[in-house]
Amino acid sequence: AQTVTQSQPEMSVQEAETVTLSCTYDTSESDYYLFWYKQPPSRQMILVIRQEAYKQQNATENRFSVNFQKAAKSFSLKISDSQLGDAAMYFCAYRSAYPGNTPLVFGKGTRLSVIA
Amino acid sequence: GAGVSQTPSNKVTEKGKYVELRCDPISGHTALYWYRQSLGQGPEFLIYFQGTGAADDSGLPNDRFFAVRPEGSVSTLKIQRTERGDSAVYLCASSLRAAGWDGYTFGSGTRLTVV
């Protein structure tokens, strides 16, 4: 079974600075998808960014980018120019690309605080 | 609807009671997922529907938990003889397709508290 590990329970960043959240995963599959979700106090999980394993180019969405290292099974999230609204729980998630539609597997999350 | 709707938002029940949690997915989304999120943890998979049928219920913790989706849209998660350990946020999500890299769209969850 696939597992996702987020080793940083809490992180903090000064407003306008850059922060990187770590994620590693364990799988024997070669094709899969990786996601970062944000969960504010409203509880709704919001998709931040996603990456296909067979694409070498790192995904970017505005201030959010990833560093995908397939061999190392690492998928970190970089938030640039941090804003107060970025404060939330961040979850890394894995999904197999193979038929059978395995559900998303989540890590335990990292709580990000943004300091004004 | 425009988003995934979950009702009630909060539910307090006594130990041993029966509860139903409702999820109304995005119109046209064929896949529907239930997750449970305990305090300080990531969401844990419970069950997944493709259309009306439960395609994977391997995450249901025991036979007190059951879910249905009779018409392929709204789903109800049912918990019998609730225990204090069932207290958690129950999240529902839907996706357009059963496969592919579509991210899920989540609802805001139901916070269940068993006293």
PDB file of C-alpha atoms in Angstrom:
ATOM      1  CA  ALA A   1       0.000   0.000   0.000  1.00  0.00           C
ATOM      2  CA  GLN A   2       1.094   3.510  -0.696  1.00  0.00           C
ATOM      3  CA  THR A   3       1.991   5.827   2.164  1.00  0.00           C
ATOM      4  CA  VAL A   4       2.549   9.563   2.337  1.00  0.00           C
ATOM      5  CA  THR A   5       4.745  11.167   4.977  1.00  0.00           C
ATOM      6  CA  GLN A   6       4.839  14.807   5.972  1.00  0.00           C
ATOM      7  CA  SER A   7       7.605  15.214   8.520  1.00  0.00           C
ATOM      8  CA  GLN A   8       6.859  18.803   9.514  1.00  0.00           C
ATOM      9  CA  PRO A   9       3.799  19.014  11.790  1.00  0.00           C
ATOM     10  CA  GLU A  10       4.090  22.800  11.948  1.00  0.00           C
ATOM     11  CA  MET A  11       5.856  25.498   9.970  1.00  0.00           C
ATOM     12  CA  SER A  12       5.852  29.268  10.122  1.00  0.00           C
ATOM     13  CA  VAL A  13       6.858  31.952   7.655  1.00  0.00           C
ATOM     14  CA  GLN A  14       7.047  35.719   7.646  1.00  0.00           C
ATOM     15  CA  GLU A  15       4.662  37.483   5.339  1.00  0.00           C
ATOM     16  CA  ALA A  16       6.193  37.990   1.860  1.00  0.00           C
ATOM     17  CA  GLU A  17       8.858  35.344   2.494  1.00  0.00           C
ATOM     18  CA  THR A  18       9.183  31.881   0.958  1.00  0.00           C
ATOM     19  CA  VAL A  19       8.503  28.572   2.691  1.00  0.00           C
ATOM     20  CA  THR A  20       8.903  24.963   1.608  1.00  0.00           C
ATOM     21  CA  LEU A  21       6.753  22.117   2.908  1.00  0.00           C
ATOM     22  CA  SER A  22       8.146  18.598   2.642  1.00  0.00           C
ATOM     23  CA  CYS A  23       6.445  15.412   1.501  1.00  0.00           C
ATOM     24  CA  THR A  24       7.768  11.954   0.791  1.00  0.00           C
ATOM     25  CA  TYR A  25       5.852   8.925  -0.356  1.00  0.00           C
ATOM     26  CA  ASP A  26       6.322   5.228  -0.771  1.00  0.00           C
ATOM     27  CA  THR A  27       5.116   3.332  -3.820  1.00  0.00           C
ATOM     28  CA  SER A  28       6.182   0.569  -6.161  1.00  0.00           C
ATOM     29  CA  GLU A  29       4.214   2.044  -9.042  1.00  0.00           C
ATOM     30  CA  SER A  30       5.744   4.059 -11.858  1.00  0.00           C
ATOM     31  CA  ASP A  31       2.692   6.070 -12.853  1.00  0.00           C
ATOM     32  CA  TYR A  32       0.763   8.134 -10.355  1.00  0.00           C
ATOM     33  CA  TYR A  33      -0.404  11.610  -9.452  1.00  0.00           C
ATOM     34  CA  LEU A  34       0.594  13.815  -6.574  1.00  0.00           C
ATOM     35  CA  PHE A  35      -1.392  16.651  -5.063  1.00  0.00           C
ATOM     36  CA  TRP A  36      -1.149  19.375  -2.476  1.00  0.00           C
ATOM     37  CA  TYR A  37      -4.370  20.382  -0.752  1.00  0.00           C
ATOM     38  CA  LYS A  38      -4.982  23.335   1.556  1.00  0.00           C
ATOM     39  CA  GLN A  39      -7.461  23.088   4.422  1.00  0.00           C
ATOM     40  CA  PRO A  40      -8.386  26.391   6.084  1.00  0.00           C
ATOM     41  CA  PRO A  41     -10.472  26.514   9.293  1.00  0.00           C
ATOM     42  CA  SER A  42     -13.600  26.219   7.136  1.00  0.00           C
ATOM     43  CA  ARG A  43     -12.559  22.547   6.747  1.00  0.00           C
ATOM     44  CA  GLN A  44     -13.007  22.476   2.972  1.00  0.00           C
ATOM     45  CA  MET A  45     -10.041  20.896   1.217  1.00  0.00           C
ATOM     46  CA  ILE A  46      -8.886  23.075  -1.676  1.00  0.00           C
ATOM     47  CA  LEU A  47      -6.650  21.767  -4.444  1.00  0.00           C
ATOM     48  CA  VAL A  48      -3.491  23.864  -4.628  1.00  0.00           C
ATOM     49  CA  ILE A  49      -1.360  22.093  -7.216  1.00  0.00           C
ATOM     50  CA  ARG A  50      -0.903  18.675  -8.839  1.00  0.00           C
ATOM     51  CA  GLN A  51       1.823  16.766 -10.625  1.00  0.00           C
ATOM     52  CA  GLU A  52       1.842  13.796 -12.970  1.00  0.00           C
ATOM     53  CA  ALA A  53       4.645  11.382 -12.203  1.00  0.00           C
ATOM     54  CA  TYR A  54       5.667  10.878 -15.815  1.00  0.00           C
ATOM     55  CA  LYS A  55       6.128  14.611 -16.357  1.00  0.00           C
ATOM     56  CA  GLN A  56       9.593  15.756 -15.397  1.00  0.00           C
ATOM     57  CA  GLN A  57       8.731  19.436 -15.417  1.00  0.00           C
ATOM     58  CA  ASN A  58       7.734  20.726 -12.020  1.00  0.00           C
ATOM     59  CA  ALA A  59       4.207  22.108 -11.780  1.00  0.00           C
ATOM     60  CA  THR A  60       3.661  25.791 -11.023  1.00  0.00           C
ATOM     61  CA  GLU A  61       0.506  27.676 -10.091  1.00  0.00           C
ATOM     62  CA  ASN A  62       1.137  31.370  -9.491  1.00  0.00           C
ATOM     63  CA  ARG A  63       2.971  31.625  -6.135  1.00  0.00           C
ATOM     64  CA  PHE A  64       2.899  27.844  -5.616  1.00  0.00           C
ATOM     65  CA  SER A  65       5.405  25.468  -7.145  1.00  0.00           C
ATOM     66  CA  VAL A  66       6.617  21.966  -6.483  1.00  0.00           C
ATOM     67  CA  ASN A  67       9.969  20.235  -6.471  1.00  0.00           C
ATOM     68  CA  PHE A  68       9.232  16.712  -7.703  1.00  0.00           C
ATOM     69  CA  GLN A  69      12.075  14.236  -7.318  1.00  0.00           C
ATOM     70  CA  LYS A  70      10.769  10.914  -8.596  1.00  0.00           C
ATOM     71  CA  ALA A  71      13.796   8.829  -7.755  1.00  0.00           C
ATOM     72  CA  ALA A  72      13.839  10.150  -4.222  1.00  0.00           C
ATOM     73  CA  LYS A  73      10.034   9.920  -3.975  1.00  0.00           C
ATOM     74  CA  SER A  74       9.884  13.488  -2.795  1.00  0.00           C
ATOM     75  CA  PHE A  75       7.269  16.120  -3.576  1.00  0.00           C
ATOM     76  CA  SER A  76       7.804  19.409  -1.770  1.00  0.00           C
ATOM     77  CA  LEU A  77       5.651  22.518  -2.032  1.00  0.00           C
ATOM     78  CA  LYS A  78       7.170  25.984  -2.253  1.00  0.00           C
ATOM     79  CA  ILE A  79       5.050  29.007  -1.430  1.00  0.00           C
ATOM     80  CA  SER A  80       6.549  32.299  -2.564  1.00  0.00           C
ATOM     81  CA  ASP A  81       5.588  35.771  -1.338  1.00  0.00           C
ATOM     82  CA  SER A  82       3.586  34.244   1.511  1.00  0.00           C
ATOM     83  CA  GLN A  83       0.325  35.941   2.383  1.00  0.00           C
ATOM     84  CA  LEU A  84      -1.779  35.884   5.539  1.00  0.00           C
ATOM     85  CA  GLY A  85      -4.409  33.943   3.632  1.00  0.00           C
ATOM     86  CA  ASP A  86      -1.964  31.096   3.084  1.00  0.00           C
ATOM     87  CA  ALA A  87      -2.231  30.125   6.752  1.00  0.00           C
ATOM     88  CA  ALA A  88      -3.864  26.695   6.842  1.00  0.00           C
ATOM     89  CA  MET A  89      -3.238  22.968   7.059  1.00  0.00           C
ATOM     90  CA  TYR A  90      -1.507  21.607   3.972  1.00  0.00           C
ATOM     91  CA  PHE A  91      -1.876  17.986   2.940  1.00  0.00           C
ATOM     92  CA  CYS A  92       0.166  16.056   0.438  1.00  0.00           C
ATOM     93  CA  ALA A  93      -1.730  13.284  -1.354  1.00  0.00           C
ATOM     94  CA  TYR A  94      -1.010  10.380  -3.703  1.00  0.00           C
ATOM     95  CA  ARG A  95      -3.223   8.712  -6.256  1.00  0.00           C
ATOM     96  CA  SER A  96      -2.437   5.729  -8.452  1.00  0.00           C
ATOM     97  CA  ALA A  97      -2.848   6.183 -12.196  1.00  0.00           C
ATOM     98  CA  TYR A  98      -3.648   2.540 -12.774  1.00  0.00           C
ATOM     99  CA  PRO A  99      -7.153   1.236 -13.516  1.00  0.00           C
ATOM    100  CA  GLY A 100      -9.285   0.505 -10.504  1.00  0.00           C
ATOM    101  CA  ASN A 101      -9.313   4.060  -9.282  1.00  0.00           C
ATOM    102  CA  THR A 102      -7.560   3.864  -5.989  1.00  0.00           C
ATOM    103  CA  PRO A 103      -8.625   6.756  -3.784  1.00  0.00           C
ATOM    104  CA  LEU A 104      -6.409   9.610  -2.679  1.00  0.00           C
ATOM    105  CA  VAL A 105      -4.013   8.742   0.135  1.00  0.00           C
ATOM    106  CA  PHE A 106      -3.162  11.672   2.379  1.00  0.00           C
ATOM    107  CA  GLY A 107      -0.306  12.539   4.674  1.00  0.00           C
ATOM    108  CA  LYS A 108      -0.904  13.811   8.194  1.00  0.00           C
ATOM    109  CA  GLY A 109      -0.517  17.423   7.202  1.00  0.00           C
ATOM    110  CA  THR A 110       1.589  20.464   8.010  1.00  0.00           C
ATOM    111  CA  ARG A 111       0.102  23.444   9.807  1.00  0.00           C
ATOM    112  CA  LEU A 112       1.423  26.643   8.243  1.00  0.00           C
ATOM    113  CA  SER A 113       1.349  29.905  10.171  1.00  0.00           C
ATOM    114  CA  VAL A 114       2.031  33.216   8.456  1.00  0.00           C
ATOM    115  CA  ILE A 115       3.456  35.977  10.627  1.00  0.00           C
ATOM    116  CA  ALA A 116       2.602  39.555   9.750  1.00  0.00           C
TER     117      ALA A 116
ATOM    118  CA  GLY B   1     -25.007  22.237  -7.429  1.00  0.00           C
ATOM    119  CA  ALA B   2     -22.024  24.528  -7.587  1.00  0.00           C
ATOM    120  CA  GLY B   3     -20.101  22.642  -4.952  1.00  0.00           C
ATOM    121  CA  VAL B   4     -20.230  19.580  -2.752  1.00  0.00           C
ATOM    122  CA  SER B   5     -22.767  20.087   0.004  1.00  0.00           C
ATOM    123  CA  GLN B   6     -22.676  18.213   3.289  1.00  0.00           C
ATOM    124  CA  THR B   7     -25.359  18.260   5.957  1.00  0.00           C
ATOM    125  CA  PRO B   8     -25.493  18.708   8.823  1.00  0.00           C
ATOM    126  CA  SER B   9     -22.432  20.853   9.371  1.00  0.00           C
ATOM    127  CA  ASN B  10     -22.216  19.699  12.960  1.00  0.00           C
ATOM    128  CA  LYS B  11     -23.864  16.807  14.744  1.00  0.00           C
ATOM    129  CA  VAL B  12     -23.797  15.940  18.431  1.00  0.00           C
ATOM    130  CA  THR B  13     -25.191  12.564  19.389  1.00  0.00           C
ATOM    131  CA  GLU B  14     -25.224  10.309  22.387  1.00  0.00           C
ATOM    132  CA  LYS B  15     -23.231   7.131  22.538  1.00  0.00           C
ATOM    133  CA  GLY B  16     -25.215   4.242  21.118  1.00  0.00           C
ATOM    134  CA  LYS B  17     -27.408   6.353  18.842  1.00  0.00           C
ATOM    135  CA  TYR B  18     -27.762   6.072  15.069  1.00  0.00           C
ATOM    136  CA  VAL B  19     -26.696   8.943  12.783  1.00  0.00           C
ATOM    137  CA  GLU B  20     -26.931   9.737   9.093  1.00  0.00           C
ATOM    138  CA  LEU B  21     -24.632  12.124   7.290  1.00  0.00           C
ATOM    139  CA  ARG B  22     -25.604  13.432   3.879  1.00  0.00           C
ATOM    140  CA  CYS B  23     -23.493  14.392   0.880  1.00  0.00           C
ATOM    141  CA  ASP B  24     -24.777  16.122  -2.250  1.00  0.00           C
ATOM    142  CA  PRO B  25     -22.017  16.026  -4.906  1.00  0.00           C
ATOM    143  CA  ILE B  26     -21.449  18.273  -7.871  1.00  0.00           C
ATOM    144  CA  SER B  27     -24.009  17.562 -10.564  1.00  0.00           C
ATOM    145  CA  GLY B  28     -22.627  15.166 -13.144  1.00  0.00           C
ATOM    146  CA  HIS B  29     -19.792  13.846 -10.994  1.00  0.00           C
ATOM    147  CA  THR B  30     -19.882  10.071 -11.218  1.00  0.00           C
ATOM    148  CA  ALA B  31     -17.442   9.296  -8.432  1.00  0.00           C
ATOM    149  CA  LEU B  32     -18.127  10.041  -4.779  1.00  0.00           C
ATOM    150  CA  TYR B  33     -15.799   9.469  -1.814  1.00  0.00           C
ATOM    151  CA  TRP B  34     -16.160   9.488   1.947  1.00  0.00           C
ATOM    152  CA  TYR B  35     -13.222  10.227   4.230  1.00  0.00           C
ATOM    153  CA  ARG B  36     -12.882  10.517   7.991  1.00  0.00           C
ATOM    154  CA  GLN B  37     -10.536  13.063   9.534  1.00  0.00           C
ATOM    155  CA  SER B  38      -9.665  12.731  13.188  1.00  0.00           C
ATOM    156  CA  LEU B  39      -8.203  15.661  15.097  1.00  0.00           C
ATOM    157  CA  GLY B  40      -4.686  16.449  13.948  1.00  0.00           C
ATOM    158  CA  GLN B  41      -4.697  13.785  11.250  1.00  0.00           C
ATOM    159  CA  GLY B  42      -5.053  13.646   7.515  1.00  0.00           C
ATOM    160  CA  PRO B  43      -8.243  12.356   5.900  1.00  0.00           C
ATOM    161  CA  GLU B  44      -8.585   8.575   5.897  1.00  0.00           C
ATOM    162  CA  PHE B  45     -10.480   6.832   3.121  1.00  0.00           C
ATOM    163  CA  LEU B  46     -13.725   5.105   4.023  1.00  0.00           C
ATOM    164  CA  ILE B  47     -15.658   4.230   0.858  1.00  0.00           C
ATOM    165  CA  TYR B  48     -15.905   5.160  -2.798  1.00  0.00           C
ATOM    166  CA  PHE B  49     -18.900   5.032  -5.153  1.00  0.00           C
ATOM    167  CA  GLN B  50     -18.893   4.833  -8.912  1.00  0.00           C
ATOM    168  CA  GLY B  51     -22.471   5.603  -9.856  1.00  0.00           C
ATOM    169  CA  THR B  52     -24.811   3.767  -7.514  1.00  0.00           C
ATOM    170  CA  GLY B  53     -22.475   0.983  -6.508  1.00  0.00           C
ATOM    171  CA  ALA B  54     -19.810   0.942  -3.834  1.00  0.00           C
ATOM    172  CA  ALA B  55     -16.654   0.281  -5.833  1.00  0.00           C
ATOM    173  CA  ASP B  56     -14.379   0.121  -2.800  1.00  0.00           C
ATOM    174  CA  ASP B  57     -15.483  -0.037   0.836  1.00  0.00           C
ATOM    175  CA  SER B  58     -12.197  -1.276   2.225  1.00  0.00           C
ATOM    176  CA  GLY B  59     -11.815   1.744   4.491  1.00  0.00           C
ATOM    177  CA  LEU B  60     -14.984   1.214   6.510  1.00  0.00           C
ATOM    178  CA  PRO B  61     -13.727   0.428  10.027  1.00  0.00           C
ATOM    179  CA  ASN B  62     -16.432  -2.090  10.969  1.00  0.00           C
ATOM    180  CA  ASP B  63     -19.968  -3.173  10.215  1.00  0.00           C
ATOM    181  CA  ARG B  64     -21.469  -0.267  12.153  1.00  0.00           C
ATOM    182  CA  PHE B  65     -20.610   1.918   9.173  1.00  0.00           C
ATOM    183  CA  PHE B  66     -22.596   1.762   5.971  1.00  0.00           C
ATOM    184  CA  ALA B  67     -23.122   4.097   3.005  1.00  0.00           C
ATOM    185  CA  VAL B  68     -25.558   4.255   0.128  1.00  0.00           C
ATOM    186  CA  ARG B  69     -25.982   6.182  -3.084  1.00  0.00           C
ATOM    187  CA  PRO B  70     -29.266   4.860  -4.460  1.00  0.00           C
ATOM    188  CA  GLU B  71     -29.707   7.159  -7.459  1.00  0.00           C
ATOM    189  CA  GLY B  72     -26.093   7.862  -8.249  1.00  0.00           C
ATOM    190  CA  SER B  73     -26.084  11.365  -6.846  1.00  0.00           C
ATOM    191  CA  VAL B  74     -26.749  12.038  -3.142  1.00  0.00           C
ATOM    192  CA  SER B  75     -25.020   9.715  -0.707  1.00  0.00           C
ATOM    193  CA  THR B  76     -25.725   8.969   2.939  1.00  0.00           C
ATOM    194  CA  LEU B  77     -23.173   7.657   5.413  1.00  0.00           C
ATOM    195  CA  LYS B  78     -24.872   5.759   8.213  1.00  0.00           C
ATOM    196  CA  ILE B  79     -23.331   4.942  11.566  1.00  0.00           C
ATOM    197  CA  GLN B  80     -25.067   2.574  13.968  1.00  0.00           C
ATOM    198  CA  ARG B  81     -24.489   2.322  17.722  1.00  0.00           C
ATOM    199  CA  THR B  82     -22.136   5.289  17.710  1.00  0.00           C
ATOM    200  CA  GLU B  83     -19.071   5.219  19.941  1.00  0.00           C
ATOM    201  CA  ARG B  84     -16.978   8.097  21.286  1.00  0.00           C
ATOM    202  CA  GLY B  85     -14.164   7.002  18.986  1.00  0.00           C
ATOM    203  CA  ASP B  86     -16.376   7.802  15.997  1.00  0.00           C
ATOM    204  CA  SER B  87     -16.036  11.506  16.783  1.00  0.00           C
ATOM    205  CA  ALA B  88     -14.350  13.132  13.788  1.00  0.00           C
ATOM    206  CA  VAL B  89     -14.959  15.273  10.747  1.00  0.00           C
ATOM    207  CA  TYR B  90     -16.500  13.258   7.926  1.00  0.00           C
ATOM    208  CA  LEU B  91     -15.553  14.629   4.534  1.00  0.00           C
ATOM    209  CA  CYS B  92     -17.250  13.908   1.243  1.00  0.00           C
ATOM    210  CA  ALA B  93     -15.713  14.534  -2.157  1.00  0.00           C
ATOM    211  CA  SER B  94     -16.707  14.003  -5.764  1.00  0.00           C
ATOM    212  CA  SER B  95     -14.879  13.869  -9.066  1.00  0.00           C
ATOM    213  CA  LEU B  96     -15.995  13.974 -12.669  1.00  0.00           C
ATOM    214  CA  ARG B  97     -14.419  10.704 -13.627  1.00  0.00           C
ATOM    215  CA  ALA B  98     -13.438   7.586 -11.805  1.00  0.00           C
ATOM    216  CA  ALA B  99      -9.947   7.590 -13.244  1.00  0.00           C
ATOM    217  CA  GLY B 100      -7.424  10.124 -14.331  1.00  0.00           C
ATOM    218  CA  TRP B 101      -5.836  12.930 -12.499  1.00  0.00           C
ATOM    219  CA  ASP B 102      -8.928  14.922 -11.685  1.00  0.00           C
ATOM    220  CA  GLY B 103      -8.565  16.341  -8.258  1.00  0.00           C
ATOM    221  CA  TYR B 104     -11.447  15.768  -5.942  1.00  0.00           C
ATOM    222  CA  THR B 105     -13.837  18.560  -4.963  1.00  0.00           C
ATOM    223  CA  PHE B 106     -14.494  18.376  -1.256  1.00  0.00           C
ATOM    224  CA  GLY B 107     -17.369  19.529   0.880  1.00  0.00           C
ATOM    225  CA  SER B 108     -16.874  21.322   4.178  1.00  0.00           C
ATOM    226  CA  GLY B 109     -17.506  18.170   6.147  1.00  0.00           C
ATOM    227  CA  THR B 110     -19.722  17.140   9.023  1.00  0.00           C
ATOM    228  CA  ARG B 111     -18.207  17.357  12.480  1.00  0.00           C
ATOM    229  CA  LEU B 112     -19.605  14.441  14.460  1.00  0.00           C
ATOM    230  CA  THR B 113     -19.292  14.513  18.221  1.00  0.00           C
ATOM    231  CA  VAL B 114     -20.359  11.464  20.218  1.00  0.00           C
ATOM    232  CA  VAL B 115     -20.901  12.213  23.914  1.00  0.00           C
TER     233      VAL B 115
END
